[in-house]
Amino acid sequence: MSTVLALETRGLTKDFGRGKKRVRAVNHLDLQVEAGQVYGFLGPNGAGKTTTIRILLDLVRATQGEALLFGQRAYRNPALLKRVGALVEGATFYPYLTGRQNLEVLARTEGTYDKAQIARLIERVGMADRADRRAGGYSTGMKQRMGVAAALMGQPELIILDEPTNGLDPAGIQEMRILVRELVEKDGKTVFLSSHMLNEVEQVCDRVAIIRRGEIVREGAVSGLLAEQARVRVDAQPLEKAYAILCQHWTTHYVAGGSGVLAVDRVEAPRREVSQEVTHSGILVNAAREDIPQIARKLIEANIEIFEIAPERQSLEDYFLAVTSEENHA
Amino acid sequence: MLSLFRAEWDKIAGNRITVAAFVGIFPISAFMLLVFAGIAVLVSATFRQNIVNAPPNWMEQLLFPWVIINTEIGRAIMAAFAADVFGGEYQRQMWKNLLQRRGRSAIILNKFLTMAVFVLAAFLLMCVIIGIGVGLLTALAGAAYPPALSDLAPGELERFLRQFGAQASIAFAAALVAAAYAALGGIFTRSILGAVAVGVLLTLAEQGVALVLFILNQIAENPDLLRLYFFTPGYNLANLSTWSQFGSGYLPPYMTQYGFTPLPVEASTLLVIAWLVGLMMLCVWLFRRQDITS
């Protein structure tokens, strides 16, 4: 059975400017987002995330390649775009209209005006008591909430949210996280989420793509990516000897660390690339949980006293920083 | 389509400061002047007598507002108003919200239509205010408000209605031309200020064209150069307005000495339509090719 793709890009490329001033914002990007999941789209500033989203929404024309929504080309296809709701690069509104009037104007533009639905959406994003205030007086967080309401208008099947938690307080971020999961689990929507809040992404996304300089550098299920660079914490005495033993098997060079870190080392393991960090309180070995017996055996054979060997959970943030800095060094 | 029109109408009407400054100012000013004149009628016997001696004609009063919009200044004000309608979407970064909901051509063409209808409605309101207001003034002064319907010659009312319709149509076209200039300014500069500058400049530049042609004719001694002025929207709108009001065409005084005659109504109508279609299609074409990056 073929998988239904809500969103797909094929060799998507976008250049801005001409001649010497030409800048490639998106570089042969291939992306596939299956329907019915929350897909995280991550990358540092200027990586090309928003440009990709703008191409998907036909706001910006691709230089090469194509963007597809539900298997159809998004380019000059307004009927197709009605199946998509989006919040792009910060919510914006007519400042002289109230939040509710703004939603009404957008709904009428789309031809899906439904007063009751607008009221329900306002309620859903927690803006019922502020919807009749002029949007010009809204805080960033309030605008974001209304922006999400606008994205949900017209019952779209695919919802693209570009930094939806910008400006939200912790409670708002939590509400947004719940809302996003609900959209997928209860309403059966697909959510394409671009965010810098990696903790949030880790909690809500099923899959993520990490983009850098317009290219995808990693893509996969969140759990799978985190397992890829799992780390093991080793507390042993003498620490320097333990470090030396582990270096014999994994270490290739020794690097001075920052505060709280004595040294960081990158090594080539037989099966995978791993790295080690030595901290004041122990050694961090970038290895999977299944490597722990081997690490323990090496240390015991060298008569080193082991106090703790435990897998250390790596966050998506750690992973993101590792991947993007790895690409920087490449 | 009605839904899209309503959306644009709500946006325009909701922007009260801009509406008051560029469109509402006409009916509001008319109302204020009438109130002021009403006070004058109440306190000044001379003023009352003047009205009795030369009572205003309601037909002329109803036609007067349309003349305003068809002047260079009137069109420049309309261009400034349209600048907010078009340039405002860039400045407020609203295109990204709108274009995911409707096609570009439909949105931009609807803007032209709604903006022009809005202007038309404001001037119709001004006609009503002036028509009724001046009637009240004459009543206060104890004067008649001619012509009485019973005194109208056969076909006179029909002629008036035709003239009213023609003036309103010319005003509609003038508003559209001004809107197209402002829209081009908005598309190129992506700002309200830029749209105002380009819109007003292009509107006023049409008079500049006449001056440039006049100077070129002085240098080259080739009167045919002056003929190019006939192709400007400004000339043709003024010409149509003059034909409608006085039954004769418009010609700048310096052109009469070279034996030029005003363009006939049909030619000016065609040229105005050509300009309108051309300008609006140019806007649609440019807008459809544009990357919306903010």
Short mmCIF file of N, CA and C in Angstrom, two decimals, chain A residues 14 16 54 57-61 76 78 81-82 84-86 88-97 102 105-111 150-151 153, chain B residues 3-4 6-8 10-12 14-16 84 88-89 92-104 107 111 288-294:
data_model
loop_
_atom_site.label_atom_id
_atom_site.label_comp_id
_atom_site.label_asym_id
_atom_site.label_seq_id
_atom_site.Cartn_x
_atom_site.Cartn_y
_atom_site.Cartn_z
N LYS A 14 16.07 27.31 -4.20
CA LYS A 14 15.69 28.71 -4.33
C LYS A 14 16.91 29.61 -4.20
N PHE A 16 18.12 33.64 -4.25
CA PHE A 16 17.72 35.04 -4.19
C PHE A 16 18.85 35.88 -4.79
N ARG A 54 7.54 29.06 2.54
CA ARG A 54 6.95 30.03 1.61
C ARG A 54 6.78 29.43 0.21
N LEU A 57 3.78 27.27 0.20
CA LEU A 57 2.53 28.05 0.20
C LEU A 57 2.40 28.92 -1.05
N ASP A 58 3.31 28.73 -2.00
CA ASP A 58 3.28 29.48 -3.26
C ASP A 58 3.43 30.99 -3.05
N LEU A 59 4.10 31.36 -1.98
CA LEU A 59 4.40 32.78 -1.78
C LEU A 59 5.68 33.14 -2.51
N VAL A 60 6.55 32.15 -2.63
CA VAL A 60 7.84 32.34 -3.29
C VAL A 60 7.97 31.25 -4.35
N ARG A 61 8.50 31.64 -5.50
CA ARG A 61 8.67 30.67 -6.59
C ARG A 61 10.00 29.95 -6.47
N ARG A 76 0.88 27.92 -8.16
CA ARG A 76 -0.33 28.48 -8.79
C ARG A 76 -1.52 27.52 -8.70
N PRO A 78 -4.34 27.64 -6.14
CA PRO A 78 -5.02 28.15 -4.96
C PRO A 78 -6.05 27.18 -4.36
N LEU A 81 -4.25 24.96 -2.04
CA LEU A 81 -3.80 25.65 -0.83
C LEU A 81 -4.92 25.80 0.20
N LYS A 82 -6.15 25.65 -0.25
CA LYS A 82 -7.27 25.71 0.71
C LYS A 82 -7.26 24.52 1.65
N VAL A 84 -4.65 23.64 3.11
CA VAL A 84 -3.52 23.91 4.00
C VAL A 84 -3.81 25.16 4.83
N GLY A 85 -3.46 25.10 6.11
CA GLY A 85 -3.52 26.29 6.96
C GLY A 85 -2.12 26.57 7.45
N ALA A 86 -1.75 27.84 7.51
CA ALA A 86 -0.35 28.11 7.87
C ALA A 86 -0.20 29.37 8.71
N VAL A 88 2.98 31.68 9.23
CA VAL A 88 4.32 31.85 8.66
C VAL A 88 5.07 33.00 9.33
N GLU A 89 6.19 32.70 9.89
CA GLU A 89 7.14 33.71 10.40
C GLU A 89 6.47 34.79 11.25
N GLY A 90 5.77 34.40 12.27
CA GLY A 90 5.14 35.38 13.15
C GLY A 90 3.78 35.80 12.63
N ALA A 91 2.81 35.80 13.53
CA ALA A 91 1.45 36.15 13.12
C ALA A 91 1.34 37.65 12.88
N THR A 92 0.67 38.01 11.80
CA THR A 92 0.45 39.44 11.51
C THR A 92 -1.04 39.66 11.26
N PHE A 93 -1.49 40.85 11.64
CA PHE A 93 -2.91 41.17 11.51
C PHE A 93 -3.08 42.63 11.12
N TYR A 94 -4.30 42.95 10.71
CA TYR A 94 -4.63 44.37 10.49
C TYR A 94 -4.76 45.00 11.87
N PRO A 95 -3.89 45.94 12.20
CA PRO A 95 -3.87 46.45 13.58
C PRO A 95 -5.13 47.20 13.97
N TYR A 96 -5.83 47.74 12.97
CA TYR A 96 -7.01 48.55 13.28
C TYR A 96 -8.29 47.71 13.43
N LEU A 97 -8.19 46.41 13.13
CA LEU A 97 -9.35 45.53 13.32
C LEU A 97 -9.16 44.70 14.59
N ASN A 102 -10.33 40.26 12.24
CA ASN A 102 -9.25 39.77 11.39
C ASN A 102 -9.54 38.36 10.90
N VAL A 105 -12.27 38.46 8.30
CA VAL A 105 -11.77 38.92 6.99
C VAL A 105 -11.04 37.78 6.27
N LEU A 106 -10.22 37.06 7.02
CA LEU A 106 -9.47 35.95 6.39
C LEU A 106 -10.42 34.84 5.95
N ALA A 107 -11.43 34.58 6.77
CA ALA A 107 -12.40 33.53 6.40
C ALA A 107 -13.19 33.94 5.16
N ARG A 108 -13.56 35.20 5.09
CA ARG A 108 -14.31 35.67 3.91
C ARG A 108 -13.41 35.63 2.67
N THR A 109 -12.14 35.96 2.86
CA THR A 109 -11.20 35.89 1.73
C THR A 109 -11.15 34.47 1.18
N GLU A 110 -11.17 33.53 2.10
CA GLU A 110 -11.09 32.12 1.70
C GLU A 110 -12.43 31.60 1.20
N GLY A 111 -13.50 32.32 1.58
CA GLY A 111 -14.84 31.87 1.19
C GLY A 111 -15.38 30.81 2.11
N ALA A 150 -6.09 31.35 13.03
CA ALA A 150 -6.24 31.66 11.60
C ALA A 150 -5.78 30.47 10.74
N ALA A 151 -4.71 29.82 11.19
CA ALA A 151 -4.19 28.67 10.43
C ALA A 151 -5.19 27.51 10.44
N MET A 153 -8.44 27.77 10.43
CA MET A 153 -9.72 28.10 9.80
C MET A 153 -9.92 27.32 8.51
N SER B 3 -18.09 37.15 -1.23
CA SER B 3 -17.40 36.98 0.05
C SER B 3 -16.05 37.71 0.03
N LEU B 4 -15.36 37.60 -1.09
CA LEU B 4 -14.06 38.28 -1.22
C LEU B 4 -14.25 39.80 -1.22
N ARG B 6 -16.68 41.40 0.22
CA ARG B 6 -17.04 41.79 1.59
C ARG B 6 -15.77 41.86 2.47
N ALA B 7 -14.87 40.90 2.27
CA ALA B 7 -13.63 40.89 3.06
C ALA B 7 -12.85 42.18 2.81
N GLU B 8 -12.74 42.55 1.54
CA GLU B 8 -11.98 43.76 1.20
C GLU B 8 -12.69 45.00 1.71
N ASP B 10 -14.65 45.24 4.31
CA ASP B 10 -14.47 45.31 5.77
C ASP B 10 -13.08 45.84 6.13
N LYS B 11 -12.08 45.41 5.37
CA LYS B 11 -10.71 45.87 5.62
C LYS B 11 -10.62 47.37 5.38
N ILE B 12 -11.18 47.81 4.25
CA ILE B 12 -11.10 49.24 3.90
C ILE B 12 -11.89 50.07 4.91
N GLY B 14 -12.76 49.36 7.88
CA GLY B 14 -12.21 49.27 9.24
C GLY B 14 -11.04 50.20 9.47
N ASN B 15 -10.38 50.59 8.41
CA ASN B 15 -9.22 51.48 8.53
C ASN B 15 -9.73 52.92 8.57
N ARG B 16 -10.33 53.28 9.68
CA ARG B 16 -11.12 54.52 9.75
C ARG B 16 -10.30 55.79 9.51
N ASP B 84 -2.79 52.92 0.42
CA ASP B 84 -2.95 52.17 1.67
C ASP B 84 -3.62 50.82 1.41
N GLY B 88 -0.53 48.75 1.86
CA GLY B 88 -0.75 48.34 3.25
C GLY B 88 -0.58 46.85 3.45
N GLU B 89 -0.92 46.05 2.45
CA GLU B 89 -0.79 44.59 2.58
C GLU B 89 0.69 44.20 2.71
N ARG B 92 1.97 45.71 6.26
CA ARG B 92 1.45 44.96 7.43
C ARG B 92 1.74 43.47 7.30
N GLN B 93 2.49 43.08 6.28
CA GLN B 93 2.87 41.69 6.04
C GLN B 93 1.66 40.76 6.01
N MET B 94 0.62 41.23 5.32
CA MET B 94 -0.62 40.44 5.29
C MET B 94 -0.74 39.55 4.06
N TRP B 95 0.10 39.78 3.06
CA TRP B 95 -0.03 38.94 1.85
C TRP B 95 0.12 37.47 2.19
N LYS B 96 1.04 37.16 3.12
CA LYS B 96 1.28 35.75 3.45
C LYS B 96 0.02 35.09 4.02
N ASN B 97 -0.84 35.89 4.65
CA ASN B 97 -2.10 35.34 5.19
C ASN B 97 -3.17 35.23 4.10
N LEU B 98 -3.16 36.19 3.19
CA LEU B 98 -4.23 36.25 2.18
C LEU B 98 -4.00 35.26 1.04
N LEU B 99 -2.74 35.17 0.59
CA LEU B 99 -2.48 34.41 -0.63
C LEU B 99 -2.57 32.91 -0.44
N GLN B 100 -2.58 32.45 0.80
CA GLN B 100 -2.79 31.02 1.01
C GLN B 100 -4.29 30.70 0.97
N ARG B 101 -5.11 31.75 0.84
CA ARG B 101 -6.56 31.54 0.89
C ARG B 101 -7.26 31.82 -0.44
N ARG B 102 -6.62 32.53 -1.33
CA ARG B 102 -7.26 32.88 -2.61
C ARG B 102 -6.17 33.18 -3.64
N GLY B 103 -6.49 32.98 -4.90
CA GLY B 103 -5.52 33.22 -5.97
C GLY B 103 -5.14 34.69 -6.08
N ARG B 104 -3.95 34.92 -6.57
CA ARG B 104 -3.43 36.29 -6.63
C ARG B 104 -4.25 37.20 -7.53
N ILE B 107 -7.55 38.24 -5.94
CA ILE B 107 -7.39 39.18 -4.82
C ILE B 107 -7.08 40.58 -5.34
N LYS B 111 -9.46 43.95 -5.26
CA LYS B 111 -9.04 45.18 -4.58
C LYS B 111 -9.43 46.41 -5.43
N ARG B 288 1.68 38.46 -9.84
CA ARG B 288 1.74 37.00 -9.93
C ARG B 288 3.18 36.49 -9.98
N ARG B 289 4.09 37.33 -10.46
CA ARG B 289 5.50 36.92 -10.56
C ARG B 289 6.30 37.23 -9.30
N GLN B 290 5.69 37.96 -8.40
CA GLN B 290 6.46 38.49 -7.27
C GLN B 290 6.61 37.47 -6.13
N ASP B 291 7.81 37.42 -5.55
CA ASP B 291 8.04 36.62 -4.35
C ASP B 291 7.58 37.41 -3.14
N ILE B 292 6.77 36.80 -2.32
CA ILE B 292 6.33 37.45 -1.09
C ILE B 292 7.25 36.97 0.03
N THR B 293 8.18 37.81 0.38
CA THR B 293 9.23 37.38 1.31
C THR B 293 9.10 37.98 2.70
N SER B 294 8.03 38.74 2.93
CA SER B 294 7.89 39.30 4.28
C SER B 294 6.47 39.06 4.78
#
